[in-house]
Tab-separated table of C-alpha atoms in Angstrom:
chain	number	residue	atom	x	y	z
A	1	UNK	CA	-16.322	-9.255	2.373
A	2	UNK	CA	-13.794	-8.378	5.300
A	3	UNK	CA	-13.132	-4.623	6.298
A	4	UNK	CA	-9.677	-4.555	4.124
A	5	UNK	CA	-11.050	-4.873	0.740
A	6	UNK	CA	-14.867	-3.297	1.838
A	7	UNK	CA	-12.825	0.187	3.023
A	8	UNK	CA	-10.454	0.309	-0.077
A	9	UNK	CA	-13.868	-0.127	-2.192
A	10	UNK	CA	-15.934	2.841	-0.166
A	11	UNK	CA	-12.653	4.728	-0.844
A	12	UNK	CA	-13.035	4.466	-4.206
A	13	UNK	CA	-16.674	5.017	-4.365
A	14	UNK	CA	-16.452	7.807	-2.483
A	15	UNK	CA	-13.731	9.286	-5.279
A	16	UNK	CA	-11.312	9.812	-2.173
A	17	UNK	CA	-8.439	8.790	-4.133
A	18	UNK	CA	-8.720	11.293	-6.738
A	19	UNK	CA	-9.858	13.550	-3.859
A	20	UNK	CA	-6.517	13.223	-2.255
A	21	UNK	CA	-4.502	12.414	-4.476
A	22	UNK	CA	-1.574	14.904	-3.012
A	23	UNK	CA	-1.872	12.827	0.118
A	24	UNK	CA	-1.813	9.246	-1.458
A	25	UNK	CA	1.573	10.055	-3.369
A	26	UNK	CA	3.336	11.378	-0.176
A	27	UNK	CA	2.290	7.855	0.994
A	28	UNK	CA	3.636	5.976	-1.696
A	29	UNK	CA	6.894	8.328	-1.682
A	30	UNK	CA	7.452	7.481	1.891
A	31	UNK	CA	7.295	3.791	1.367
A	32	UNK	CA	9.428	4.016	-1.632
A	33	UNK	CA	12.074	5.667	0.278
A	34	UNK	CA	12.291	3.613	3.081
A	35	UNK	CA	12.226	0.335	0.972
A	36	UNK	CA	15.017	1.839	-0.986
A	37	UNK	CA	16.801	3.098	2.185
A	38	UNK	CA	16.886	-1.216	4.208
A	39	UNK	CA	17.165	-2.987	0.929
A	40	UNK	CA	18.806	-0.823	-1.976
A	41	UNK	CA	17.676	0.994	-5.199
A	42	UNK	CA	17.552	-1.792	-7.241
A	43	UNK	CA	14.174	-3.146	-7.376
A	44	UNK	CA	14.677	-6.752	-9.185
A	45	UNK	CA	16.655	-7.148	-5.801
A	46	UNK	CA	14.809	-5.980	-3.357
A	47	UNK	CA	11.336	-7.025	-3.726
A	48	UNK	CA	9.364	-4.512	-0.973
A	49	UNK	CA	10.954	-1.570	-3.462
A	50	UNK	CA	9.039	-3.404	-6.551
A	51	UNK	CA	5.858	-3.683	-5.057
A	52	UNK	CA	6.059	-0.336	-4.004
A	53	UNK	CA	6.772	1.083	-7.131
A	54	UNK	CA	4.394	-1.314	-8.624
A	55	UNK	CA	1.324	0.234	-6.197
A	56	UNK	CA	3.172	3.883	-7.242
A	57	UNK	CA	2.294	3.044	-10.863
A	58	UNK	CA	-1.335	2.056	-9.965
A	59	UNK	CA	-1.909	5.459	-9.061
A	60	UNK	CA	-0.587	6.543	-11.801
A	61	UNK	CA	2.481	8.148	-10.161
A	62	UNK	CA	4.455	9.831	-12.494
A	63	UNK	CA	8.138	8.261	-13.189
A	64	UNK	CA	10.199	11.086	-12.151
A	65	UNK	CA	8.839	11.050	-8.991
A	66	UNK	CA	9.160	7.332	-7.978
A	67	UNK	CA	12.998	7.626	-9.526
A	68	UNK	CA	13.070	10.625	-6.884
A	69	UNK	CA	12.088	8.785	-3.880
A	70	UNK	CA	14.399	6.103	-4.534
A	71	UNK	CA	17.569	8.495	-4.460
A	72	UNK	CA	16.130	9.831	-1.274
A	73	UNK	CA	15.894	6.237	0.047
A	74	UNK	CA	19.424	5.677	-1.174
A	75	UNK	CA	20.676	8.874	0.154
A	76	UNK	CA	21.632	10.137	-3.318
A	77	UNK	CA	19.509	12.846	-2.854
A	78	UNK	CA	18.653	14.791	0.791
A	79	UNK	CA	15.337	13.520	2.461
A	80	UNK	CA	13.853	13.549	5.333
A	81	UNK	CA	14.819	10.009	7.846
A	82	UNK	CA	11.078	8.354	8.324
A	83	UNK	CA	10.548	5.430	10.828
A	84	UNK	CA	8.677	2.619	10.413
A	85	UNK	CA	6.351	2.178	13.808
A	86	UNK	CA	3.121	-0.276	14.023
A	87	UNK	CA	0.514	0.274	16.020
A	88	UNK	CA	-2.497	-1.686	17.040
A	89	UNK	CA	-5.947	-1.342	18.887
A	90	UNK	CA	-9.365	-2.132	18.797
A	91	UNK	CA	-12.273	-0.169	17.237
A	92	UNK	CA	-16.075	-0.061	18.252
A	93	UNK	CA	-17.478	-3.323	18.504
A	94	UNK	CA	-14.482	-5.493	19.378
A	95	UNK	CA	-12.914	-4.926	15.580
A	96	UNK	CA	-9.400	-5.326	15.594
A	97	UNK	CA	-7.103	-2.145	13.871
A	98	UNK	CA	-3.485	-2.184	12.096
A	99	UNK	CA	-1.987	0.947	11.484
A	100	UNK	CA	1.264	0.870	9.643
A	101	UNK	CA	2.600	4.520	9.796
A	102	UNK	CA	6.121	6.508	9.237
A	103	UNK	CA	7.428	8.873	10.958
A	104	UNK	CA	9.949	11.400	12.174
A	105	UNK	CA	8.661	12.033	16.024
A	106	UNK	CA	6.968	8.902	17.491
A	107	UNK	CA	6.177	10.840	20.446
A	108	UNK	CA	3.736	12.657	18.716
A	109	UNK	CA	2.456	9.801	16.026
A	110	UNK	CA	1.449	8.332	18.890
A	111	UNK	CA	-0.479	10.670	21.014
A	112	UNK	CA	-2.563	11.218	17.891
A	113	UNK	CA	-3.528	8.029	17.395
A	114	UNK	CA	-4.448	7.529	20.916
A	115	UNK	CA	-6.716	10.698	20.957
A	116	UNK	CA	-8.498	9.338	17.619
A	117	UNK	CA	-8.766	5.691	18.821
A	118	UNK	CA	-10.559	7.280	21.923
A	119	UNK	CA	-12.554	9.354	20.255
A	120	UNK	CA	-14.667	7.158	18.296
A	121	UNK	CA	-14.802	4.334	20.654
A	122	UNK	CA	-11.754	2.355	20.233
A	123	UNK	CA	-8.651	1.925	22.038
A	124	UNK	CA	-4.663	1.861	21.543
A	125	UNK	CA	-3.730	-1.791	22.333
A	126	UNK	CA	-0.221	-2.568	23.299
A	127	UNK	CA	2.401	-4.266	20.556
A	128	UNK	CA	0.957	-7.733	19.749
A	129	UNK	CA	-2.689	-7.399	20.878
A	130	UNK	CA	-3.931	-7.403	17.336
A	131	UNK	CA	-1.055	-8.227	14.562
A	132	UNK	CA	-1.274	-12.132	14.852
A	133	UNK	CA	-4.862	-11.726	13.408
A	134	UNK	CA	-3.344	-10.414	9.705
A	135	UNK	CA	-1.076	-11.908	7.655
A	136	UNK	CA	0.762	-9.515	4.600
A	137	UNK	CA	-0.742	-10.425	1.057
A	138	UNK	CA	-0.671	-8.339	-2.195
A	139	UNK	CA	-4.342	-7.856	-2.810
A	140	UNK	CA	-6.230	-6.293	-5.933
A	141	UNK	CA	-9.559	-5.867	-6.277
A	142	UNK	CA	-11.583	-5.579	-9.980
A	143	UNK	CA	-15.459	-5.059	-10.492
A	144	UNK	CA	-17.248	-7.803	-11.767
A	145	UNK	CA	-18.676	-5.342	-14.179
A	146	UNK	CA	-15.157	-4.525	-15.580
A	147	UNK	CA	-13.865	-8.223	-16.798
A	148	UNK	CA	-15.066	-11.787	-17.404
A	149	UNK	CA	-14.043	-14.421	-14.772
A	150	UNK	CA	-12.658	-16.844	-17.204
A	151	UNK	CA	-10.065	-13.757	-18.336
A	152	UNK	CA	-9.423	-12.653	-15.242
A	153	UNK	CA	-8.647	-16.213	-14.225
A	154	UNK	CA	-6.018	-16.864	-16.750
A	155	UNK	CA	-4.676	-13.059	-16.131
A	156	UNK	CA	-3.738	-13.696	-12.736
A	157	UNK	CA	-3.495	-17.308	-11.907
A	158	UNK	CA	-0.753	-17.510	-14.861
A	159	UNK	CA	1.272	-14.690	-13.474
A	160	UNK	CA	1.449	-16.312	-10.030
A	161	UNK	CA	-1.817	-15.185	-8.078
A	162	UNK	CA	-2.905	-17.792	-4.903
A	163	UNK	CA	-6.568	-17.191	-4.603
A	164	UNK	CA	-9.405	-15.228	-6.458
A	165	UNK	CA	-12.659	-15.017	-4.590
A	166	UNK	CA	-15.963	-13.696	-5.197
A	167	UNK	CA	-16.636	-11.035	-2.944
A	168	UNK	CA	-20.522	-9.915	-4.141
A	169	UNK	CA	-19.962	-7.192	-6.797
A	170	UNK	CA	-16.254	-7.688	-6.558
A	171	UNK	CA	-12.986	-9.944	-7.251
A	172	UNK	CA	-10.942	-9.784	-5.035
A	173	UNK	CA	-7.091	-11.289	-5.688
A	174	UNK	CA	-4.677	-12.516	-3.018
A	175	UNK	CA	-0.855	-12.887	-4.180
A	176	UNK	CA	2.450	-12.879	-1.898
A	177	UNK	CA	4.083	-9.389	-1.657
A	178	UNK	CA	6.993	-10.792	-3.871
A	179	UNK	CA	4.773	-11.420	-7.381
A	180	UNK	CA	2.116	-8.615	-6.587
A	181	UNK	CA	3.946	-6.703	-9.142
A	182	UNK	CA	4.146	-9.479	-11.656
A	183	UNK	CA	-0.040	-10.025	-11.447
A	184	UNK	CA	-0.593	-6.248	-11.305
A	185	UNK	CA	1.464	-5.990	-14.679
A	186	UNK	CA	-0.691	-9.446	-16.221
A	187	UNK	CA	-4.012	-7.469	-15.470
A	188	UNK	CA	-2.251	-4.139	-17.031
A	189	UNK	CA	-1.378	-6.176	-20.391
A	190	UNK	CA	-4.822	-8.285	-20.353
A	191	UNK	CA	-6.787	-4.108	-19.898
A	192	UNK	CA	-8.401	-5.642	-16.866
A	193	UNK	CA	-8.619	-2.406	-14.596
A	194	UNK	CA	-8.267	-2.491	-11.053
A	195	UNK	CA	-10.141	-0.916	-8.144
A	196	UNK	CA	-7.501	-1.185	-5.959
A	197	UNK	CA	-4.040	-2.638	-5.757
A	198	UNK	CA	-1.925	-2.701	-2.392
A	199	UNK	CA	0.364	-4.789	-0.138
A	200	UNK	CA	-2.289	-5.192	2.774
A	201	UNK	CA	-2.847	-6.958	5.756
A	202	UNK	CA	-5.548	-9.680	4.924
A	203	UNK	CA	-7.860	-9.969	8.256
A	204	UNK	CA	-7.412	-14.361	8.735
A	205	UNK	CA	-11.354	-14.086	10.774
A	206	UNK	CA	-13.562	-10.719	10.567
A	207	UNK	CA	-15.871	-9.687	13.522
A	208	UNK	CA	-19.805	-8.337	12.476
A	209	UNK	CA	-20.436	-5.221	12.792
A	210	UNK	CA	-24.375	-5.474	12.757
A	211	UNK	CA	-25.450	-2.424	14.683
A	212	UNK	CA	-25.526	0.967	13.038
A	213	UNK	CA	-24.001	3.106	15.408
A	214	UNK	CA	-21.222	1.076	15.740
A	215	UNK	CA	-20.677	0.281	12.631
A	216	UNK	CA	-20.846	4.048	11.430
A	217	UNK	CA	-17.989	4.737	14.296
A	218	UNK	CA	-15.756	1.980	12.555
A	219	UNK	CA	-16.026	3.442	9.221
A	220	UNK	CA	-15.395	6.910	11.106
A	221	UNK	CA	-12.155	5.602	12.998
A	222	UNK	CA	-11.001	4.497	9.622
A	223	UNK	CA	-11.469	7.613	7.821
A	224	UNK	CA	-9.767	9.607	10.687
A	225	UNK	CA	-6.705	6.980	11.080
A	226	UNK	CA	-6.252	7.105	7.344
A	227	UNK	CA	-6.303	10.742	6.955
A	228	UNK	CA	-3.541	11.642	10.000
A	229	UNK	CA	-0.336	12.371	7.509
A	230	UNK	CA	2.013	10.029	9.651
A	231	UNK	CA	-0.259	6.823	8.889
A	232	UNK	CA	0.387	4.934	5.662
A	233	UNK	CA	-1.687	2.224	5.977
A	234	UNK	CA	-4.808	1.074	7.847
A	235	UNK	CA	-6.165	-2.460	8.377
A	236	UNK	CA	-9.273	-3.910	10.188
A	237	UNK	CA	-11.358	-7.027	10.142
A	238	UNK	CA	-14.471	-5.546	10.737
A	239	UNK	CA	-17.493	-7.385	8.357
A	240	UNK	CA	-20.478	-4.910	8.060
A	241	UNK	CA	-23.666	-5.588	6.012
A	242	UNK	CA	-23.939	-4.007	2.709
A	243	UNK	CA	-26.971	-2.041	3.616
A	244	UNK	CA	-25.468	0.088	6.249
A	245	UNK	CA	-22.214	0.522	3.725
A	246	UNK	CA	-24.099	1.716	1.501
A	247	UNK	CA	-25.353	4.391	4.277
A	248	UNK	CA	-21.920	5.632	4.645
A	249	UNK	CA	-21.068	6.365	0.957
């Protein structure tokens, strides 16, 4: 399994989500209101604003508060002016690192990220070094212990889902970002629950990972990128054996 899916799964293993649950929604909000603010408040029209509301609802993000964000976004309602900046770099061990982030003082977003890219042996690339290695899917993942593969094909592959693959104890589902929502929804209806459920950046080759060290210092320049409040998303292709995973949870 590549580093996208394999960190969303430690994250939920390691009850993070719940853990920071605070943190995740001021996440989501952020996305909502910028989505709303370049393509409207309307979300059958502007389909970054459904998937975002449809990843809101996965964590169970209460109404009020998406319906917030989106007056924000429209300016019907004061909020604070975020900026979408993407930054790349590499991590220990050659991996290659997306980090989508918003924010109101790039200066500083920055200077962060380059202090925690050199402190667990990685480094800040410049703009283009790593972003032609991803390519934007909506991607769910679902235990194997949670749903039969014959339901969970007909689930998803009727509402519009390109690939399901077999990722060990996992399923993992790719869609475009414009019917994420719709196969979301299909596994809501069918009760199929969902580990995950994001817009990502799905890694088109992964790099190994094999040695420990290194491999702990990836998962630790993950952790450290995800948790810096400017950073919305983080992506990586790293592909590191189950044994030392299991280490780090």
């Amino acid at each position: 399994m590549s580093g996208h899916s394999k960190w969303s799964t430690i994250k939920h293993k390691k009850g993070a989500q719940d853990a920071r649950r605070g943190r995740i929604f001021t996440k989501l909000i952020r996305e909502i209101m910028v989505a709303a603010r370049l393509g409207g408040g309307d979300p059958e029209a502007n389909p970054r604003l459904r998937a975002a509301i449809a990843a809101a609802k996965a964590q169970n993000m209460p109404k009020d508060n998406i319906e917030r964000a989106i007056k924000k976004g429209t300016g019907e309602l004061e909020g604070t002016a975020y900026e979408e900046v993407t930054y790349e770099g590499y991590g220990p061990g050659g991996v290659a690192v997306l980090v989508e982030a918003m924010t109101d003082n790039r200066q500083r977003t920055v200077a962060d990220l380059r202090y925690l890219f050199g402190k667990r042996g990685g480094n800040l690339g410049e703009p283009g070094s790593v972003a032609w290695m991803f390519e934007k899917k909506g991607l769910i993942v679902v235990s194997k212990d949670a749903v039969d593969e014959d339901a969970l094909m007909e689930a998803a592959i009727e509402a519009g889902a390109e690939d399901i693959q077999d990722q060990g104890g996992e399923w993992e589902i790719h869609t475009t970002p414009e019917t994420f929502g719709e196969v979301k929804e299909a596994l809501d209806r069918a009760g199929i629950p969902c580990l995950s459920a994001e817009i990502s950046m799905v890694p088109k080759t992964t790099v190994e990972v094999a040695e420990e060290k290194k491999a702990l210092q990836v998962l630790q320049l993950m952790e450290a990128l995800e948790d810096h409040d400017d950073v919305q998303h983080v992506y990586a292709n790293f592909d590191i054996p189950e044994e030392i995973l299991e280490k780090a949870q």
